[in-house]
Short mmCIF file of C-alpha atoms in Angstrom, two decimals:
data_model
loop_
_atom_site.label_atom_id
_atom_site.label_comp_id
_atom_site.label_asym_id
_atom_site.label_seq_id
_atom_site.Cartn_x
_atom_site.Cartn_y
_atom_site.Cartn_z
CA MET A 1 -17.00 -27.78 27.10
CA LYS A 2 -17.41 -24.97 29.59
CA THR A 3 -17.90 -25.47 33.32
CA TYR A 4 -21.56 -25.15 34.35
CA SER A 5 -22.73 -23.80 37.70
CA THR A 6 -24.93 -25.94 39.95
CA GLN A 7 -27.98 -23.82 39.08
CA ASN A 8 -27.39 -24.42 35.36
CA ILE A 9 -27.41 -28.21 35.56
CA ARG A 10 -30.39 -30.56 35.21
CA ASN A 11 -30.10 -34.29 35.88
CA VAL A 12 -32.90 -36.30 34.29
CA VAL A 13 -33.56 -40.05 34.15
CA LEU A 14 -35.62 -41.38 31.22
CA LEU A 15 -38.06 -44.07 32.37
CA GLY A 16 -40.77 -46.17 30.75
CA SER A 17 -41.68 -49.57 29.37
CA THR A 18 -39.52 -51.40 26.87
CA ARG A 19 -39.96 -49.89 23.39
CA SER A 20 -41.64 -46.74 24.67
CA GLY A 21 -38.97 -44.70 22.86
CA LYS A 22 -36.62 -43.56 25.63
CA THR A 23 -33.44 -44.16 23.63
CA THR A 24 -34.88 -42.38 20.57
CA LEU A 25 -35.90 -39.44 22.78
CA ALA A 26 -32.39 -39.28 24.25
CA GLU A 27 -30.98 -39.26 20.71
CA ALA A 28 -33.26 -36.35 19.76
CA MET A 29 -32.19 -34.42 22.88
CA LEU A 30 -28.51 -34.84 22.00
CA TYR A 31 -29.26 -33.73 18.44
CA GLU A 32 -31.10 -30.59 19.62
CA GLY A 33 -28.12 -29.72 21.83
CA LYS A 34 -25.70 -30.32 18.92
CA VAL A 35 -23.74 -32.98 20.80
CA ILE A 36 -24.39 -35.11 17.70
CA ASP A 37 -24.97 -33.81 14.17
CA ARG A 38 -27.02 -36.78 12.97
CA LYS A 39 -29.68 -38.80 14.77
CA GLY A 40 -29.13 -42.54 14.99
CA THR A 41 -31.91 -45.11 15.25
CA VAL A 42 -32.42 -48.20 17.38
CA GLU A 43 -33.11 -50.19 14.20
CA GLY A 44 -29.92 -48.85 12.64
CA LYS A 45 -27.94 -49.88 15.75
CA ASN A 46 -26.16 -46.52 15.80
CA THR A 47 -27.63 -44.61 18.75
CA VAL A 48 -25.38 -42.98 21.35
CA SER A 49 -27.22 -44.93 24.03
CA ASP A 50 -27.77 -48.70 23.55
CA ASN A 51 -24.18 -48.94 22.35
CA THR A 52 -23.27 -52.47 23.52
CA GLU A 53 -23.38 -55.51 21.26
CA TYR A 54 -26.12 -57.19 23.29
CA GLU A 55 -28.36 -54.09 23.28
CA GLN A 56 -27.93 -53.59 19.54
CA MET A 57 -28.60 -57.27 18.87
CA ASN A 58 -31.85 -57.20 20.89
CA GLN A 59 -32.78 -53.58 20.05
CA LYS A 60 -33.55 -52.64 23.64
CA SER A 61 -31.78 -51.01 26.59
CA VAL A 62 -30.15 -53.31 29.13
CA PHE A 63 -27.74 -50.92 30.85
CA ALA A 64 -28.45 -47.41 32.18
CA THR A 65 -26.46 -45.13 29.87
CA PRO A 66 -25.23 -41.68 31.01
CA LEU A 67 -25.47 -38.93 28.38
CA TYR A 68 -25.40 -35.16 28.24
CA THR A 69 -26.48 -32.35 25.99
CA GLU A 70 -26.22 -28.54 26.18
CA PHE A 71 -29.36 -26.45 25.78
CA LEU A 72 -30.40 -22.91 26.80
CA ASP A 73 -27.08 -22.35 28.59
CA THR A 74 -27.73 -25.46 30.69
CA LYS A 75 -25.95 -28.78 30.90
CA PHE A 76 -28.68 -31.38 30.57
CA ASN A 77 -27.45 -34.69 31.99
CA ILE A 78 -29.54 -37.69 30.93
CA ILE A 79 -29.54 -41.29 32.13
CA ASP A 80 -31.34 -43.58 29.68
CA ALA A 81 -32.65 -46.35 31.96
CA PRO A 82 -33.76 -49.82 30.75
CA GLY A 83 -37.49 -50.44 30.48
CA SER A 84 -37.58 -54.05 31.64
CA ASP A 85 -38.19 -54.74 35.33
CA ASP A 86 -35.35 -57.28 35.20
CA PHE A 87 -32.88 -54.39 34.80
CA ILE A 88 -34.43 -52.04 37.35
CA GLY A 89 -31.08 -51.67 39.10
CA GLY A 90 -30.00 -49.16 36.44
CA ALA A 91 -33.00 -46.92 37.13
CA ILE A 92 -32.53 -47.15 40.89
CA SER A 93 -28.88 -46.09 40.58
CA ALA A 94 -30.06 -43.14 38.47
CA PHE A 95 -32.61 -42.11 41.12
CA LYS A 96 -29.69 -41.53 43.47
CA VAL A 97 -28.18 -38.83 41.24
CA CYS A 98 -31.13 -37.37 39.29
CA GLU A 99 -33.56 -34.74 40.52
CA THR A 100 -36.27 -35.39 37.90
CA GLY A 101 -37.62 -38.24 35.79
CA VAL A 102 -39.28 -38.15 32.38
CA LEU A 103 -41.70 -41.07 32.18
CA VAL A 104 -42.11 -41.98 28.50
CA VAL A 105 -45.43 -43.56 27.50
CA ASN A 106 -46.05 -45.27 24.15
CA ALA A 107 -49.22 -43.71 22.67
CA GLN A 108 -49.82 -46.91 20.71
CA GLN A 109 -49.81 -49.08 23.83
CA GLY A 110 -50.97 -46.67 26.52
CA VAL A 111 -50.10 -47.20 30.17
CA GLU A 112 -48.27 -50.54 30.44
CA VAL A 113 -47.13 -52.62 33.39
CA GLY A 114 -43.61 -51.21 32.91
CA THR A 115 -45.01 -47.67 33.06
CA GLU A 116 -46.58 -48.31 36.45
CA ILE A 117 -43.52 -50.15 37.81
CA ALA A 118 -41.20 -47.27 36.83
CA ALA A 119 -43.58 -44.74 38.40
CA ARG A 120 -43.84 -46.78 41.59
CA PHE A 121 -40.07 -46.93 42.01
CA ALA A 122 -39.75 -43.21 41.21
CA ASP A 123 -42.30 -42.46 43.93
CA GLU A 124 -40.47 -44.72 46.39
CA TYR A 125 -37.17 -42.94 45.73
CA LYS A 126 -38.87 -39.51 45.70
CA VAL A 127 -38.04 -38.60 42.09
CA PRO A 128 -40.81 -36.37 40.61
CA LEU A 129 -42.03 -37.14 37.10
CA ILE A 130 -42.86 -35.32 33.89
CA LEU A 131 -44.89 -37.38 31.39
CA GLY A 132 -43.97 -37.66 27.71
CA VAL A 133 -46.61 -39.34 25.51
CA ASN A 134 -44.39 -40.55 22.67
CA GLN A 135 -45.03 -42.25 19.32
CA LEU A 136 -48.05 -40.14 18.44
CA ASP A 137 -46.80 -40.54 14.88
CA GLY A 138 -47.59 -44.28 15.04
CA GLU A 139 -50.40 -45.85 13.05
CA LYS A 140 -52.20 -47.01 16.21
CA ALA A 141 -51.59 -43.86 18.27
CA ASN A 142 -54.45 -43.23 20.71
CA TRP A 143 -54.12 -39.92 22.56
CA GLU A 144 -57.50 -40.04 24.31
CA GLY A 145 -57.03 -43.64 25.44
CA THR A 146 -53.53 -42.90 26.74
CA ILE A 147 -54.73 -39.86 28.72
CA GLU A 148 -57.56 -41.92 30.19
CA GLY A 149 -55.04 -44.61 31.20
CA LEU A 150 -52.75 -42.05 32.83
CA LYS A 151 -55.62 -40.68 34.89
CA GLU A 152 -56.65 -44.18 35.93
CA ALA A 153 -53.07 -44.97 36.97
CA PHE A 154 -52.13 -41.67 38.65
CA GLY A 155 -55.44 -40.05 39.64
CA SER A 156 -55.53 -36.25 39.57
CA LYS A 157 -51.75 -35.82 39.20
CA PRO A 158 -51.52 -35.74 35.36
CA VAL A 159 -52.17 -32.32 33.83
CA ILE A 160 -52.09 -31.62 30.09
CA ILE A 161 -49.59 -29.03 28.85
CA GLN A 162 -49.91 -30.02 25.19
CA PHE A 163 -52.35 -31.92 22.98
CA PRO A 164 -51.55 -33.33 19.52
CA VAL A 165 -52.84 -32.24 16.12
CA ASN A 166 -53.29 -35.03 13.54
CA ALA A 167 -52.22 -37.87 15.86
CA GLY A 168 -51.29 -40.91 13.77
CA LEU A 169 -49.17 -41.22 10.66
CA GLY A 170 -49.82 -37.54 9.83
CA PHE A 171 -48.78 -36.19 13.25
CA ASP A 172 -47.10 -32.86 12.59
CA GLY A 173 -47.72 -30.59 15.56
CA PHE A 174 -49.37 -29.80 18.86
CA VAL A 175 -51.17 -27.06 20.75
CA ASP A 176 -49.30 -25.88 23.84
CA VAL A 177 -51.78 -24.57 26.41
CA LEU A 178 -49.06 -23.05 28.61
CA LYS A 179 -47.77 -20.91 25.73
CA MET A 180 -51.18 -20.82 23.97
CA LYS A 181 -49.42 -21.47 20.68
CA TYR A 182 -49.72 -24.00 17.87
CA TYR A 183 -46.37 -25.55 16.95
CA HIS A 184 -46.35 -26.97 13.43
CA PHE A 185 -43.35 -29.07 12.33
CA VAL A 186 -42.21 -29.02 8.73
CA ASP A 187 -39.58 -31.81 8.74
CA ASP A 188 -38.31 -34.74 10.83
CA ASN A 189 -35.46 -32.75 12.41
CA GLY A 190 -37.44 -30.46 14.70
CA LYS A 191 -37.86 -27.46 12.38
CA ARG A 192 -41.07 -25.76 13.41
CA GLU A 193 -43.44 -22.87 12.82
CA ASP A 194 -44.88 -21.04 15.86
CA LEU A 195 -48.45 -20.17 14.89
CA GLU A 196 -51.71 -18.99 16.37
CA ILE A 197 -54.02 -21.77 17.52
CA PRO A 198 -56.40 -22.82 14.69
CA ALA A 199 -60.02 -21.91 15.33
CA GLU A 200 -61.16 -25.54 15.59
CA TYR A 201 -58.86 -26.09 18.59
CA ILE A 202 -59.47 -22.86 20.51
CA ASP A 203 -62.26 -24.19 22.74
CA GLU A 204 -60.29 -27.28 23.71
CA ALA A 205 -57.17 -25.20 24.34
CA GLU A 206 -58.99 -22.73 26.58
CA GLU A 207 -60.65 -25.51 28.56
CA LEU A 208 -57.32 -27.28 29.13
CA ARG A 209 -55.59 -24.02 30.01
CA GLN A 210 -58.21 -23.37 32.68
CA ALA A 211 -57.56 -26.84 34.12
CA LEU A 212 -53.81 -26.12 34.02
CA ILE A 213 -54.27 -22.81 35.88
CA GLU A 214 -56.41 -24.47 38.53
CA LYS A 215 -53.79 -27.20 39.00
CA ALA A 216 -50.96 -24.65 39.30
CA ALA A 217 -52.88 -22.56 41.83
CA GLU A 218 -53.34 -25.54 44.18
CA TYR A 219 -49.80 -25.40 45.50
CA ASP A 220 -49.33 -21.74 46.44
CA ASP A 221 -51.65 -19.57 48.55
CA SER A 222 -50.77 -16.34 46.73
CA LEU A 223 -51.49 -17.96 43.36
CA MET A 224 -54.76 -19.38 44.67
CA GLU A 225 -55.77 -15.92 45.94
CA LYS A 226 -54.99 -14.31 42.57
CA PHE A 227 -56.87 -17.06 40.75
CA PHE A 228 -59.97 -16.48 42.89
CA ASP A 229 -59.73 -12.70 42.40
CA GLN A 230 -58.95 -12.61 38.68
CA GLY A 231 -59.63 -16.11 37.36
CA GLU A 232 -56.28 -16.06 35.52
CA LEU A 233 -52.55 -16.67 36.04
CA ASP A 234 -49.77 -15.63 33.66
CA GLU A 235 -47.24 -18.03 32.17
CA ASP A 236 -44.58 -17.50 34.85
CA GLU A 237 -47.12 -17.95 37.63
CA ILE A 238 -48.32 -21.22 36.11
CA ARG A 239 -44.72 -22.40 35.93
CA LYS A 240 -44.17 -21.43 39.55
CA GLY A 241 -47.22 -23.36 40.77
CA LEU A 242 -46.46 -26.39 38.64
CA GLY A 243 -42.86 -26.39 39.86
CA ILE A 244 -44.07 -26.67 43.45
CA GLY A 245 -46.51 -29.43 42.51
CA ILE A 246 -43.86 -31.38 40.60
CA ARG A 247 -41.40 -31.23 43.52
CA GLN A 248 -44.11 -32.48 45.88
CA GLY A 249 -44.88 -35.36 43.53
CA GLU A 250 -48.46 -34.11 43.14
CA ALA A 251 -48.34 -32.75 39.57
CA MET A 252 -47.27 -34.71 36.46
CA PRO A 253 -47.27 -32.39 33.41
CA ILE A 254 -48.07 -34.14 30.13
CA PHE A 255 -46.14 -33.40 26.92
CA CYS A 256 -46.64 -35.00 23.51
CA PRO A 257 -43.29 -35.37 21.74
CA SER A 258 -42.47 -37.54 18.78
CA ALA A 259 -38.88 -38.54 19.50
CA LYS A 260 -38.49 -40.05 16.03
CA LYS A 261 -39.51 -36.81 14.27
CA SER A 262 -38.02 -34.47 16.91
CA ILE A 263 -41.47 -32.99 17.47
CA GLY A 264 -41.77 -31.22 20.82
CA VAL A 265 -38.35 -32.25 22.11
CA LYS A 266 -37.15 -28.65 22.52
CA ARG A 267 -40.28 -27.68 24.45
CA LEU A 268 -39.93 -30.65 26.77
CA MET A 269 -36.31 -29.73 27.50
CA GLU A 270 -37.12 -26.03 27.87
CA PHE A 271 -39.89 -26.78 30.39
CA THR A 272 -37.64 -29.12 32.37
CA ILE A 273 -34.90 -26.49 32.54
CA ARG A 274 -37.26 -23.70 33.62
CA VAL A 275 -39.54 -25.63 35.97
CA ALA A 276 -37.82 -28.77 37.31
CA ALA A 277 -35.41 -28.73 40.25
CA SER A 278 -31.70 -28.04 39.89
CA PRO A 279 -29.24 -30.12 41.96
CA ALA A 280 -28.97 -27.16 44.37
CA GLU A 281 -32.50 -27.92 45.57
CA LYS A 282 -31.86 -31.54 46.52
CA LYS A 283 -30.43 -32.44 49.91
CA GLU A 284 -28.64 -35.76 50.11
CA LEU A 285 -28.68 -37.97 53.19
CA THR A 286 -25.49 -39.34 54.69
CA LYS A 287 -25.19 -42.83 56.12
CA ASP A 288 -25.88 -41.27 59.54
CA GLY A 289 -29.05 -39.51 58.37
CA VAL A 290 -27.56 -35.99 58.09
CA GLU A 291 -28.77 -33.80 55.21
CA VAL A 292 -26.06 -32.35 52.96
CA GLU A 293 -26.75 -29.46 50.59
CA CYS A 294 -25.39 -29.56 47.06
CA LYS A 295 -23.14 -26.49 47.22
CA ALA A 296 -20.05 -25.58 45.21
CA ASP A 297 -18.43 -23.67 48.10
CA ALA A 298 -17.92 -26.77 50.25
CA PRO A 299 -15.31 -29.56 50.53
CA THR A 300 -15.34 -31.89 47.53
CA THR A 301 -17.38 -35.08 47.82
CA LEU A 302 -18.66 -37.37 45.11
CA PHE A 303 -20.79 -40.49 44.91
CA ILE A 304 -20.12 -43.34 42.48
CA TYR A 305 -23.45 -44.64 41.19
CA LYS A 306 -22.19 -46.94 38.43
CA THR A 307 -19.04 -48.72 37.27
CA ALA A 308 -18.30 -50.49 34.02
CA VAL A 309 -15.36 -52.13 32.26
CA GLU A 310 -14.98 -50.57 28.82
CA GLN A 311 -12.71 -51.41 25.93
CA HIS A 312 -9.62 -49.18 25.70
CA LEU A 313 -10.42 -47.51 29.04
CA GLY A 314 -10.59 -50.35 31.55
CA GLU A 315 -12.72 -49.77 34.63
CA VAL A 316 -14.77 -46.57 34.46
CA ALA A 317 -16.41 -45.01 37.53
CA TYR A 318 -19.48 -42.83 36.91
CA PHE A 319 -20.17 -40.30 39.64
CA LYS A 320 -22.08 -37.24 40.76
CA VAL A 321 -20.20 -34.37 42.38
CA MET A 322 -22.28 -34.00 45.55
CA THR A 323 -20.50 -30.95 46.99
CA GLY A 324 -17.59 -28.69 46.14
CA LYS A 325 -15.64 -28.75 42.91
CA LEU A 326 -13.74 -31.71 41.42
CA VAL A 327 -10.53 -30.83 39.58
CA GLU A 328 -8.09 -32.94 37.65
CA GLY A 329 -5.25 -34.24 39.83
CA GLN A 330 -7.23 -33.91 43.07
CA ASP A 331 -6.58 -36.36 45.91
CA LEU A 332 -9.63 -37.96 47.54
CA GLU A 333 -10.25 -40.80 49.94
CA ASN A 334 -12.93 -43.36 50.61
CA PRO A 335 -13.99 -42.41 54.17
CA GLU A 336 -15.30 -45.93 54.85
CA THR A 337 -12.04 -47.72 54.00
CA GLY A 338 -9.42 -44.98 54.24
CA ASP A 339 -8.18 -45.82 50.73
CA LYS A 340 -6.70 -42.85 48.84
CA GLU A 341 -7.44 -42.00 45.20
CA ARG A 342 -5.99 -39.46 42.78
CA ILE A 343 -8.38 -38.27 40.07
CA THR A 344 -6.08 -38.37 37.04
CA ALA A 345 -8.74 -37.50 34.45
CA ILE A 346 -12.34 -36.20 34.41
CA TYR A 347 -14.77 -36.74 31.55
CA ALA A 348 -18.23 -35.53 30.52
CA VAL A 349 -20.07 -38.56 29.17
CA ALA A 350 -22.30 -39.16 26.15
CA GLY A 351 -22.40 -42.95 25.86
CA LYS A 352 -19.04 -44.15 24.54
CA LYS A 353 -18.01 -40.56 23.83
CA LYS A 354 -15.92 -39.18 26.70
CA GLU A 355 -15.00 -35.49 26.55
CA LYS A 356 -12.14 -34.58 28.83
CA VAL A 357 -12.80 -31.62 31.12
CA SER A 358 -10.61 -29.93 33.75
CA GLU A 359 -13.30 -29.61 36.44
CA LEU A 360 -16.90 -30.36 37.42
CA VAL A 361 -18.90 -28.51 40.06
CA ALA A 362 -21.45 -29.70 42.62
CA GLY A 363 -24.46 -31.32 40.99
CA ASP A 364 -22.73 -32.37 37.77
CA LEU A 365 -22.31 -35.93 36.47
CA GLY A 366 -19.12 -37.30 34.95
CA CYS A 367 -16.72 -40.22 35.00
CA THR A 368 -13.12 -41.08 35.70
CA VAL A 369 -10.90 -44.12 35.13
CA LYS A 370 -8.50 -46.46 36.88
CA LEU A 371 -9.69 -46.00 40.45
CA ARG A 372 -8.56 -48.63 42.92
CA ALA A 373 -11.11 -48.08 45.68
CA GLY A 374 -13.87 -46.38 43.73
CA LYS A 375 -16.61 -48.96 43.34
CA THR A 376 -20.37 -48.67 42.78
CA ASP A 377 -22.16 -47.19 45.81
CA ALA A 378 -18.98 -45.66 47.26
CA THR A 379 -18.29 -42.13 48.50
CA LEU A 380 -15.04 -40.34 47.70
CA ALA A 381 -14.28 -37.17 49.65
CA GLN A 382 -11.67 -34.49 50.15
CA LEU A 383 -9.10 -35.66 52.67
CA GLY A 384 -10.36 -35.20 56.21
CA THR A 385 -14.02 -34.87 55.18
CA GLU A 386 -15.95 -37.47 57.16
CA ILE A 387 -18.99 -37.69 54.88
CA VAL A 388 -20.36 -41.04 53.69
CA TYR A 389 -23.53 -40.87 51.63
CA GLU A 390 -26.42 -43.22 52.24
CA HIS A 391 -26.02 -46.39 50.21
CA ILE A 392 -28.38 -47.23 47.36
CA LYS A 393 -31.21 -49.55 48.42
CA PHE A 394 -31.35 -52.14 45.65
CA PRO A 395 -34.26 -54.62 45.45
CA LYS A 396 -33.71 -58.14 46.68
CA PRO A 397 -33.17 -60.86 44.04
CA ARG A 398 -36.22 -62.72 42.77
CA TYR A 399 -34.56 -65.43 40.68
CA ARG A 400 -31.75 -67.86 41.46
CA THR A 401 -29.85 -70.57 39.63
CA ALA A 402 -26.80 -72.75 40.20
CA ILE A 403 -23.99 -72.05 37.75
CA LYS A 404 -20.79 -73.89 36.81
CA PRO A 405 -18.38 -73.94 33.85
CA VAL A 406 -18.59 -76.79 31.33
CA GLU A 407 -14.80 -77.14 31.67
CA GLN A 408 -13.64 -77.42 35.28
CA LYS A 409 -10.43 -75.56 34.41
CA ASP A 410 -12.55 -72.44 33.82
CA ASP A 411 -13.89 -72.38 37.37
CA GLU A 412 -11.56 -69.65 38.66
CA LYS A 413 -11.95 -67.63 35.47
CA MET A 414 -15.75 -67.86 35.76
CA ASN A 415 -15.74 -66.69 39.37
CA GLU A 416 -13.54 -63.71 38.54
CA ALA A 417 -15.85 -62.75 35.66
CA LEU A 418 -18.95 -63.11 37.86
CA ASN A 419 -17.42 -60.87 40.51
CA ARG A 420 -16.69 -58.19 37.89
CA ILE A 421 -20.25 -58.39 36.56
CA SER A 422 -21.67 -58.16 40.09
CA ALA A 423 -19.48 -55.12 40.80
CA GLU A 424 -20.96 -53.40 37.73
CA ASP A 425 -24.51 -54.45 38.60
CA PRO A 426 -25.14 -54.88 42.35
CA THR A 427 -28.54 -56.49 41.65
CA ILE A 428 -26.53 -59.50 40.41
CA ILE A 429 -25.47 -61.46 43.49
CA VAL A 430 -22.97 -64.32 43.43
CA GLU A 431 -22.73 -66.70 46.40
CA TYR A 432 -20.81 -69.90 46.95
CA SER A 433 -22.51 -72.44 49.18
CA LYS A 434 -19.92 -74.59 50.96
CA GLU A 435 -22.67 -76.84 52.21
CA LEU A 436 -24.10 -77.47 48.74
CA LYS A 437 -20.76 -77.05 46.95
CA GLN A 438 -22.42 -74.86 44.35
CA THR A 439 -22.05 -71.34 43.04
CA VAL A 440 -25.49 -69.72 43.13
CA LEU A 441 -26.30 -66.77 40.89
CA LYS A 442 -29.17 -64.46 41.90
CA GLY A 443 -30.88 -61.71 39.91
CA GLN A 444 -34.13 -59.94 39.14
CA GLY A 445 -35.43 -62.43 36.58
CA GLU A 446 -34.65 -64.86 33.78
CA GLN A 447 -33.70 -62.10 31.32
CA HIS A 448 -31.31 -60.68 33.90
CA ILE A 449 -29.60 -64.04 34.35
CA ASN A 450 -29.46 -64.64 30.59
CA ILE A 451 -27.43 -61.43 30.20
CA VAL A 452 -24.84 -62.86 32.57
CA LYS A 453 -24.78 -66.11 30.61
CA TRP A 454 -24.30 -64.20 27.34
CA ARG A 455 -21.50 -62.07 28.78
CA LEU A 456 -19.64 -65.10 30.13
CA ARG A 457 -19.87 -66.83 26.77
CA ASN A 458 -19.19 -63.85 24.46
CA GLU A 459 -16.98 -61.52 26.50
CA ASN A 460 -15.08 -64.08 28.55
CA LYS A 461 -15.25 -67.16 26.25
CA ILE A 462 -16.54 -69.39 29.05
CA GLU A 463 -19.18 -72.03 28.37
CA ILE A 464 -21.38 -72.52 31.43
CA GLU A 465 -24.22 -74.73 32.64
CA MET A 466 -27.14 -73.62 34.78
CA SER A 467 -29.41 -75.77 36.91
CA ALA A 468 -31.81 -75.57 39.81
CA PRO A 469 -29.87 -75.05 43.08
CA ARG A 470 -29.69 -78.05 45.37
CA ILE A 471 -31.88 -78.00 48.45
CA SER A 472 -30.21 -78.05 51.84
CA TYR A 473 -31.63 -80.57 54.33
#
């Protein structure tokens, strides 16, 4: 894989409720970029994301999975975040390293609680959103109801870029009011015909285009002036205005893909590449509140947003190159501890697939292995560079339970396993109460805790018991 410049990188987190279709959309994006030559399915347990035994068994995302694809001379980094609120830590880690979010909405269910929770966290962490109304090929797909729900949830921010034709089991295309084209799809692999808009949809298309132009003109005085003078903006001008609105968190463009049939996936990616922010536009705060620009001609710094222990590789550290250029064999240090690290290998990541690369530039995402001091939420920097990035603000735990092994001899083994799990997921907190003589496990909810229980039993072969923590008097 070639080295991409900062301007030719897009980092996108996929958000949405459980079963909204994020993993299927990610699969379609990888297929369009030819990173994979055959699309897997969640039901078939063969997607690039959702690649752990637990995820495949339950057919839902539990861990935030880094992926990438290559499209229109751009490296498109994707983090497929879990939909359940119990696993929100994965999305919050992704917010640290992504400039844009795609909020996926199930057209059969409309705006769900998980939709609103994901949007609320994205707003809190200042990650602008593009909306993808997915599953319009479902039997119960309801485009009008979903649009109404989006407007109720987000006010005037949503603006329609596309509307579906034949929503439901016969869904086979959409009208794009930015391009003023009708895209008709002839198979389930994204093959399409670019046609003129059918006569029966012209009035609706022109009305929605006018609304789109008005929305785009809101954010730029020169565009507003032209709109008042001529009543029209061209395609590039609409993109310009929308881009400003998206960055300000005031515009949420609506697309209507079918991830399963690869309908509209290319257009969604194309729009994101042309309109959404590149890493060069995002300034990152240091621990001391100083803004750092994402520039390639600067000392190398990187931020580790996720770690995991993987079979055959050991501990893997997933990072974003915040400044400079990372090259194989480079020596870095953790400025907070003074610990030194040598980067022995660099990989581009698509789930379990790791493609070795010689370098990554500012703004890119990748991973490395066998770091001693590189843990989640840590900065690594070129020697002598005193930059420490602001730590991720994870939510406080909402659920707690006492935990102990069935066999007392497994106590030390259990504690070691719990510490590893907590290092991978900082929203899992393990505390030992000397006063109560209990190990207390804290997390975001019952599902979150059950994952820990499953991992102890299946990955570490430790049988455990859980109970209500004792009360201190």
